[in-house]
Structures are given as C-alpha cells and as structure tokens.
Coordinates of C-alpha atoms in Angstrom, one line a residue:
X7 CA 0.0 0.0 0.0
X8 CA 1.1 3.5 -0.7
X9 CA 1.3 6.4 1.8
X10 CA -2.1 7.6 0.6
X11 CA -3.7 4.2 1.2
X12 CA -2.2 3.9 4.7
X13 CA -3.2 7.5 5.6
X14 CA -6.9 7.1 4.6
X15 CA -7.2 3.5 5.9
X16 CA -5.8 4.6 9.3
X17 CA -8.3 7.4 9.5
X18 CA -11.1 5.1 8.4
X19 CA -10.4 2.4 11.1
X20 CA -9.5 4.9 13.8
X21 CA -12.6 7.0 13.4
X22 CA -14.8 4.0 13.3
X23 CA -13.2 2.6 16.5
X24 CA -13.5 6.0 18.3
X25 CA -17.2 6.2 17.2
X26 CA -17.8 2.8 18.8
X27 CA -15.9 3.6 22.0
X28 CA -17.8 6.9 22.4
X29 CA -21.4 5.7 21.7
X30 CA -21.5 2.2 23.2
X31 CA -20.8 3.5 26.8
X32 CA -23.5 6.2 26.2
X33 CA -25.9 3.4 25.2
X34 CA -25.0 1.4 28.3
X35 CA -25.5 4.3 30.6
X36 CA -28.9 5.2 29.0
X37 CA -30.0 1.6 29.3
X38 CA -28.9 1.4 32.9
X39 CA -30.7 4.6 33.8
X40 CA -33.9 3.2 32.3
X41 CA -33.7 -0.3 33.6
X42 CA -32.0 0.1 37.1
X43 CA -35.3 0.2 38.9
X44 CA -36.5 -3.1 37.4
X45 CA -33.2 -4.8 38.1
X46 CA -33.5 -3.7 41.8
X47 CA -37.1 -4.7 42.1
X48 CA -36.5 -8.1 40.6
X49 CA -33.3 -8.6 42.6
X50 CA -31.0 -9.2 39.6
X51 CA -27.6 -10.4 40.9
X52 CA -24.6 -8.2 40.2
X53 CA -22.7 -10.9 38.2
X54 CA -25.7 -11.4 35.9
X55 CA -26.0 -7.6 35.4
X56 CA -22.3 -7.4 34.4
X57 CA -22.7 -10.3 31.9
X58 CA -25.9 -8.7 30.6
X59 CA -24.0 -5.5 29.8
X60 CA -21.2 -7.4 28.2
X61 CA -23.8 -9.2 26.0
X62 CA -25.6 -5.8 25.5
X63 CA -22.3 -4.3 24.2
X64 CA -21.8 -7.0 21.6
X65 CA -25.5 -7.3 20.6
X66 CA -26.2 -3.6 20.3
X67 CA -22.8 -2.9 18.8
X68 CA -23.5 -5.4 16.0
X69 CA -26.8 -3.8 15.2
X70 CA -25.3 -0.4 15.0
X71 CA -22.1 -1.4 13.2
X72 CA -23.4 -0.1 9.8
X73 CA -24.7 3.2 11.2
X74 CA -21.4 3.9 13.1
X75 CA -19.4 3.0 9.9
X76 CA -21.5 5.3 7.8
X77 CA -21.2 8.3 10.1
X78 CA -17.5 7.8 10.8
X79 CA -16.7 7.7 7.0
X80 CA -18.8 10.9 6.5
X81 CA -17.1 12.5 9.5
X82 CA -13.5 12.0 8.6
X83 CA -14.0 12.4 4.8
X84 CA -15.7 15.7 5.4
X85 CA -12.7 16.9 7.4
X86 CA -10.5 15.9 4.5
X87 CA -12.7 17.8 2.1
X88 CA -12.8 20.9 4.3
X89 CA -9.0 20.9 4.6
X90 CA -8.8 20.7 0.7
X91 CA -6.8 17.4 1.1
X92 CA -9.1 15.6 -1.3
X93 CA -8.6 18.4 -3.9
X94 CA -4.8 18.1 -3.5
X95 CA -5.0 14.3 -3.9
X96 CA -7.1 14.4 -7.0
X97 CA -5.0 17.3 -8.5
X98 CA -1.9 15.3 -8.2
X99 CA -3.1 12.9 -10.8
X100 CA -4.8 10.3 -8.6
X101 CA -8.1 9.2 -10.1
X102 CA -11.3 9.1 -8.1
X103 CA -11.4 5.3 -8.3
X104 CA -7.8 5.1 -7.0
X105 CA -8.7 7.5 -4.2
X106 CA -11.6 5.2 -3.3
X107 CA -9.4 2.1 -3.0
X108 CA -8.4 2.5 0.7
X109 CA -12.0 3.0 1.6
X110 CA -12.9 -0.3 0.0
X111 CA -10.0 -2.0 1.8
X112 CA -11.3 -0.6 5.1
X113 CA -14.8 -1.7 4.2
X114 CA -13.4 -5.2 3.5
X115 CA -11.8 -5.4 7.0
X116 CA -15.0 -4.2 8.7
X117 CA -17.1 -6.6 6.6
X118 CA -15.0 -9.6 7.6
X119 CA -15.3 -8.6 11.3
X120 CA -19.0 -8.1 10.9
X121 CA -19.4 -11.5 9.2
X122 CA -17.6 -13.5 11.9
X123 CA -19.2 -11.6 14.7
X124 CA -22.7 -12.0 13.2
X125 CA -22.3 -15.7 12.5
X126 CA -20.4 -16.9 15.6
X127 CA -20.1 -14.3 18.4
X128 CA -23.3 -12.3 18.4
X129 CA -25.6 -15.4 18.6
X130 CA -24.2 -16.3 22.0
X131 CA -24.5 -12.7 23.2
X132 CA -28.0 -12.5 21.9
X133 CA -29.0 -15.5 24.0
X134 CA -27.6 -14.0 27.2
X135 CA -29.1 -10.6 26.4
X136 CA -32.6 -11.9 25.8
X137 CA -32.6 -14.4 28.6
X138 CA -31.7 -11.6 31.1
X139 CA -34.3 -9.3 29.5
X140 CA -37.2 -11.7 29.9
X141 CA -36.0 -12.9 33.3
X142 CA -35.6 -9.5 35.0
X143 CA -36.6 -6.6 32.7
X144 CA -39.8 -8.1 31.2
X145 CA -40.6 -10.4 34.1
X146 CA -44.1 -11.9 33.6
X147 CA -44.1 -11.2 29.8
X148 CA -44.1 -14.2 27.5
X149 CA -41.1 -14.8 25.3
X150 CA -43.0 -17.3 23.1
X151 CA -46.4 -18.3 21.9
X152 CA -48.1 -20.2 24.7
X153 CA -51.6 -21.0 23.4
X154 CA -53.0 -23.2 20.6
X155 CA -49.7 -24.7 19.7
X156 CA -49.6 -27.0 16.7
X157 CA -46.4 -28.6 15.6
X158 CA -45.5 -31.1 12.9
X159 CA -42.6 -33.2 14.1
X160 CA -42.0 -35.0 10.9
X161 CA -44.0 -36.4 7.9
X162 CA -46.0 -38.8 10.2
X163 CA -46.2 -37.2 13.6
X164 CA -48.2 -34.2 14.8
X165 CA -48.6 -32.7 18.3
X166 CA -51.0 -30.1 19.8
X167 CA -51.4 -28.4 23.2
X168 CA -54.0 -25.8 24.0
X169 CA -51.6 -24.0 26.3
X170 CA -48.1 -24.3 27.5
X171 CA -46.4 -23.1 30.7
X172 CA -42.6 -22.8 30.0
X173 CA -41.7 -22.2 33.6
X174 CA -43.3 -25.4 34.8
X175 CA -42.6 -27.2 31.5
X176 CA -46.2 -28.4 31.3
X177 CA -48.7 -28.4 28.4
X178 CA -52.4 -28.8 28.7
X179 CA -54.9 -30.7 26.5
X180 CA -52.1 -32.6 24.8
X181 CA -52.7 -34.5 21.5
X182 CA -50.2 -36.7 19.6
X183 CA -51.2 -38.1 16.2
X184 CA -49.3 -40.7 14.2
X185 CA -50.1 -41.4 10.5
X186 CA -48.9 -44.4 8.6
X187 CA -47.3 -44.6 5.2
X188 CA -50.8 -44.5 3.5
X189 CA -51.4 -41.2 5.2
X190 CA -54.2 -42.5 7.4
X191 CA -54.4 -42.1 11.2
X192 CA -52.6 -45.0 12.9
X193 CA -53.1 -44.0 16.5
X194 CA -53.9 -41.0 18.6
X195 CA -52.7 -40.2 22.1
X196 CA -54.5 -37.6 24.2
X197 CA -54.0 -36.4 27.8
X198 CA -55.2 -33.7 30.1
X199 CA -51.6 -32.5 30.4
X200 CA -48.0 -33.4 29.6
X201 CA -45.2 -32.6 31.9
X202 CA -41.4 -32.9 31.3
X203 CA -39.5 -34.4 34.3
X204 CA -35.9 -33.4 33.7
X205 CA -34.5 -35.5 36.6
X206 CA -35.9 -38.7 35.1
X207 CA -35.7 -37.4 31.5
X208 CA -39.2 -38.6 30.8
X209 CA -42.7 -37.2 30.1
X210 CA -45.6 -37.7 32.4
X211 CA -49.1 -37.9 30.9
X212 CA -52.2 -37.4 33.1
X213 CA -55.6 -38.9 32.1
X214 CA -53.8 -40.8 29.3
X215 CA -55.9 -42.2 26.4
X216 CA -54.5 -44.0 23.4
X217 CA -56.8 -44.9 20.5
X218 CA -55.3 -47.3 18.0
X219 CA -57.2 -47.6 14.7
X220 CA -57.2 -50.9 12.8
X221 CA -58.8 -51.9 9.6
X222 CA -62.0 -53.2 11.2
X223 CA -61.7 -52.2 14.8
X224 CA -60.3 -49.7 17.3
X225 CA -58.4 -50.4 20.5
X226 CA -58.7 -47.9 23.3
X227 CA -56.1 -47.8 26.2
X228 CA -56.6 -45.6 29.2
X229 CA -54.5 -44.8 32.3
X230 CA -54.7 -42.3 35.1
X231 CA -51.0 -41.5 34.7
X232 CA -48.3 -42.7 32.3
X233 CA -44.6 -42.0 32.3
X234 CA -43.2 -42.4 28.8
X235 CA -40.6 -41.2 26.2
X236 CA -41.2 -39.1 23.0
X237 CA -38.7 -38.2 20.3
X238 CA -39.4 -34.5 20.6
X239 CA -38.0 -32.1 23.1
X240 CA -40.2 -30.0 25.3
X241 CA -38.7 -26.9 23.6
X242 CA -40.1 -28.2 20.3
X243 CA -43.6 -27.3 21.5
X244 CA -42.9 -23.6 21.2
X245 CA -39.4 -22.2 20.8
X246 CA -38.7 -18.7 22.2
X247 CA -39.3 -15.9 19.7
X248 CA -35.6 -15.0 19.5
X249 CA -34.4 -18.6 19.0
X250 CA -32.9 -18.0 15.5
X251 CA -30.8 -15.1 16.8
X252 CA -29.1 -17.4 19.3
X253 CA -27.8 -19.9 16.8
X254 CA -24.5 -19.7 14.9
X255 CA -24.2 -20.3 11.2
X256 CA -24.2 -24.1 11.3
X257 CA -26.9 -24.4 14.0
X258 CA -29.1 -21.9 12.2
X259 CA -29.0 -23.8 8.9
X260 CA -29.9 -27.0 10.6
X261 CA -32.6 -25.3 12.6
X262 CA -34.2 -23.8 9.5
X263 CA -34.2 -27.2 7.7
X264 CA -35.8 -28.8 10.7
X265 CA -38.5 -26.1 10.9
X266 CA -39.2 -26.5 7.2
X267 CA -39.8 -30.2 7.6
X268 CA -42.1 -29.5 10.5
X269 CA -44.0 -26.9 8.4
X270 CA -43.4 -24.1 10.9
X271 CA -45.7 -21.1 10.2
X272 CA -43.1 -18.5 11.1
X273 CA -40.3 -20.0 9.0
X274 CA -39.8 -16.7 7.2
X275 CA -38.8 -15.0 10.5
X276 CA -35.9 -17.6 10.8
X277 CA -34.9 -17.2 7.2
X278 CA -34.8 -13.4 7.5
X279 CA -32.3 -13.7 10.4
X280 CA -30.1 -15.9 8.2
X281 CA -30.2 -13.6 5.2
X282 CA -29.6 -10.5 7.3
X283 CA -26.4 -12.0 8.6
X284 CA -25.2 -12.6 5.0
X285 CA -26.3 -9.1 3.9
X286 CA -24.6 -7.3 6.7
X287 CA -21.0 -7.4 5.2
X288 CA -22.4 -6.2 1.9
X289 CA -24.0 -3.2 3.7
X290 CA -20.5 -2.1 4.8
X291 CA -19.5 -1.5 1.1
X292 CA -22.8 0.1 0.2
X293 CA -22.7 2.6 3.0
X294 CA -19.0 3.3 2.5
X295 CA -19.6 4.2 -1.1
X296 CA -22.6 6.5 -0.3
X297 CA -20.7 8.2 2.6
X298 CA -17.6 8.9 0.4
X299 CA -19.7 10.2 -2.5
X300 CA -21.7 12.5 -0.2
X301 CA -18.8 13.9 1.9
X302 CA -15.9 14.1 -0.6
X303 CA -17.1 17.3 -2.1
X304 CA -16.5 20.5 -0.1
X305 CA -19.8 22.3 0.6
X306 CA -20.7 25.7 2.0
X307 CA -22.4 24.2 5.0
X308 CA -19.3 22.1 5.8
X309 CA -19.4 18.9 7.8
X310 CA -22.8 19.7 9.3
X311 CA -24.6 19.4 6.0
X312 CA -22.9 16.1 5.2
X313 CA -23.7 14.7 8.6
X314 CA -27.3 15.8 8.3
X315 CA -27.7 14.2 4.9
X316 CA -25.9 11.1 6.1
X317 CA -28.2 10.7 9.1
X318 CA -31.2 11.2 6.8
X319 CA -30.0 8.5 4.5
X320 CA -29.3 6.1 7.4
X321 CA -32.8 6.5 8.8
X322 CA -34.4 6.0 5.3
X323 CA -32.3 2.8 4.9
X324 CA -33.4 1.5 8.4
X325 CA -37.0 2.3 7.5
X326 CA -36.9 0.4 4.2
X327 CA -35.1 -2.5 5.9
X328 CA -37.8 -2.7 8.7
X329 CA -40.7 -2.4 6.2
X330 CA -39.6 -5.2 3.9
X331 CA -38.5 -7.3 6.9
X332 CA -42.0 -7.0 8.4
X333 CA -43.6 -7.8 5.0
X334 CA -41.5 -11.0 4.8
X335 CA -42.4 -12.1 8.4
X336 CA -46.1 -11.2 8.4
X337 CA -47.4 -11.4 4.8
X338 CA -45.4 -14.2 3.1
X339 CA -43.2 -11.8 1.1
X340 CA -40.1 -13.7 -0.1
X341 CA -37.3 -13.1 2.5
X342 CA -34.6 -13.0 -0.1
X343 CA -36.4 -10.2 -1.9
X344 CA -37.0 -8.4 1.4
X345 CA -33.2 -8.3 1.8
X346 CA -32.2 -7.6 -1.8
X347 CA -34.6 -4.7 -2.6
X348 CA -33.3 -2.2 0.1
X349 CA -29.6 -3.2 -0.5
X350 CA -30.0 -3.0 -4.3
X351 CA -31.9 0.3 -4.2
X352 CA -29.2 1.9 -1.9
X353 CA -26.4 0.3 -4.0
X354 CA -27.7 2.0 -7.1
X355 CA -28.1 5.2 -5.1
X356 CA -24.4 4.9 -4.1
X357 CA -23.3 4.4 -7.7
X358 CA -25.3 7.4 -8.8
X359 CA -23.9 9.6 -6.1
X360 CA -20.4 8.3 -6.9
X361 CA -20.7 9.3 -10.5
X362 CA -22.0 12.7 -9.5
X363 CA -19.1 13.2 -7.1
X364 CA -16.6 12.3 -9.8
X365 CA -17.8 15.1 -11.9

C-alpha cells in the first residue's frame, strides 16, 4: 500500500473505532438509567448484570455497526474535504477510483469482522441478552407463543397443546397423532396435560388415552397416569421468539431445515435472520460508497450538511429494511427479496452519487 492508502485507511479504522468507543458507553448508561429500577425490584444479581451489559455491548454494537461505519466515514472524509486534502490528492493525478481504494480496503476489513461476529459471536451474546431481559426486565411477559400450539414433528407425527407453561414445562390438552405410510391415522394419544420431568428425562401424561385404529376395529387404552418417552424435546412445542438469533451459522442452517420439515408457520422469520447476517457485510460496502460520495465534495455548510444528509439516508435505509422485513415475516413476502430490494436500491443510489461526485 502507498502512503495515501495507509493514511486514509488509518483514518477510516481509527474514526470507526472511536465512534464505537464513544457511543457504546453512552448506550450502556442510557439503558442502565432506564432499567436500574426493574433490576433492583427483581433482585438481579450483580454478576448477571455485568454479563448482561457485556452481551448488551456485543448485541447492540453489532446492530449499530453499519450506522457507526456510515457516520464515521462521513465525518473524517468531510474533514479531508474541508481541509482541501481531497482536492490536493485528485489534483496530483490520482483518479477518483484510486482515491476510493483504501475506503474499499477498510470496508473489507470491517465486513470480515461483521461477518464472523454476526455468525459466531453475536448469537451467544443475543442468547444471554434476551434471557436476562425476559427474566428481570420483562418479568411476567411471554417470550414465546403459549396457546393453541400445533407442531409437525416429521412427515408422520403431529402434536398439539391448547396452552403451555414454559416455567413449569407443562402443556395442557395434549394430543399426539401418528399417521402411517398410507397417510391415514394409525393411532392418537391424548392427555389432560403433559409434563417434562428433567430429573428422570421422561414425560408424564395425566388422564392418558391411546386410540389405535385398525382396519376393522379400534383399541382404546386408558391410564390415570403414564410415564413415557417421546422423540421430541419440550422446547419443540414452542421455541422462544428469538431462537434464531441465538444460533450460529451451522446451527441456524440445521434449525431452519428442521422447521421447514415441521411446516413451521413462522419460517420466514428464521430465514430473515439468516439472510440479514449474510447481507450485513455487503452493507458495509454500500454505506461506505454512499458516505464517500456525499462527503468528498466541499460544501458551503461544511461537515454539518454532510452529517445531516448522512443521518437522513441512514434513517431511510433503516425504514426500508424494517418495512420489507415486516412484510416477509407477516405477509409471506419472499425473505430473499426483502433483503435484496433495500440493498439493491441503496447500492444503485451509491453508484449514482459516486458518478455525481466524480464530476
């Protein structure tokens, strides 16, 4: 790399790092001020609070990575433009594309960091962050669907409970149906409730009834209580709403395939989490190009105009991302299109602004 590359790359990474170090503590203090009363009321232990804010830093930092990157590029590039350094660089015979190269190198470094964090580090932080939130900050609020739960375990087995208590690990009005290869009902198990006994690793059924259906007759078996084993886990009845966020790349792919086989109704939510992780590194390049194109031209309003424009673009990007994400999760809109449309639109915007800046 040349002196120019090192100079710009150093400013790129240093400004981004300072931006993180400045705003993450502010976010922690704001969250602590808001939640300290709930933590005291619910008697959250100090060690769990410390781990919560460690996970909070990683979780929130990953969400705000693109915004911090965007604002930091606008900030230091505007300073270069105001000091006429960019004019001097371009006047020396350096093309605009060559001037852009260290920015793309910096974006590549940040993209790699974002990729590995999003795929392998953030999921673990998300688990700790959400578990603490529902345990102490949203105590009493449900972190999953708990009524009218229907689940397809595989091609032949179906389960249903009218309600589920995750704290006691008990489901009410339980039904298990098994279909044979001819797709006709083979037998049906029903019970007033099903309880998971972790110490014995078994299920306990109360008011157990099994109806086996033959070609010409039916056999009914009843018991007041039955301890038995099923192939499904109690968590399969209703996973927590944030379950996809807590799985790394390998686990998430396996989880999505399993949910597809089960016919999960909210499968698009899980697929959106996967696609967003893949799209996050691409976002680093798109926002870097837009930021350089906006801030590399010296304006009368100086850095303030560039920052105002940048913040406006950032909020519009977040708005589009949320709108299409909600469409995919709620209305069956293809998740891949929900990710591609905002990124493609802002990618084209970046190229347009870049061509304008060159002139």
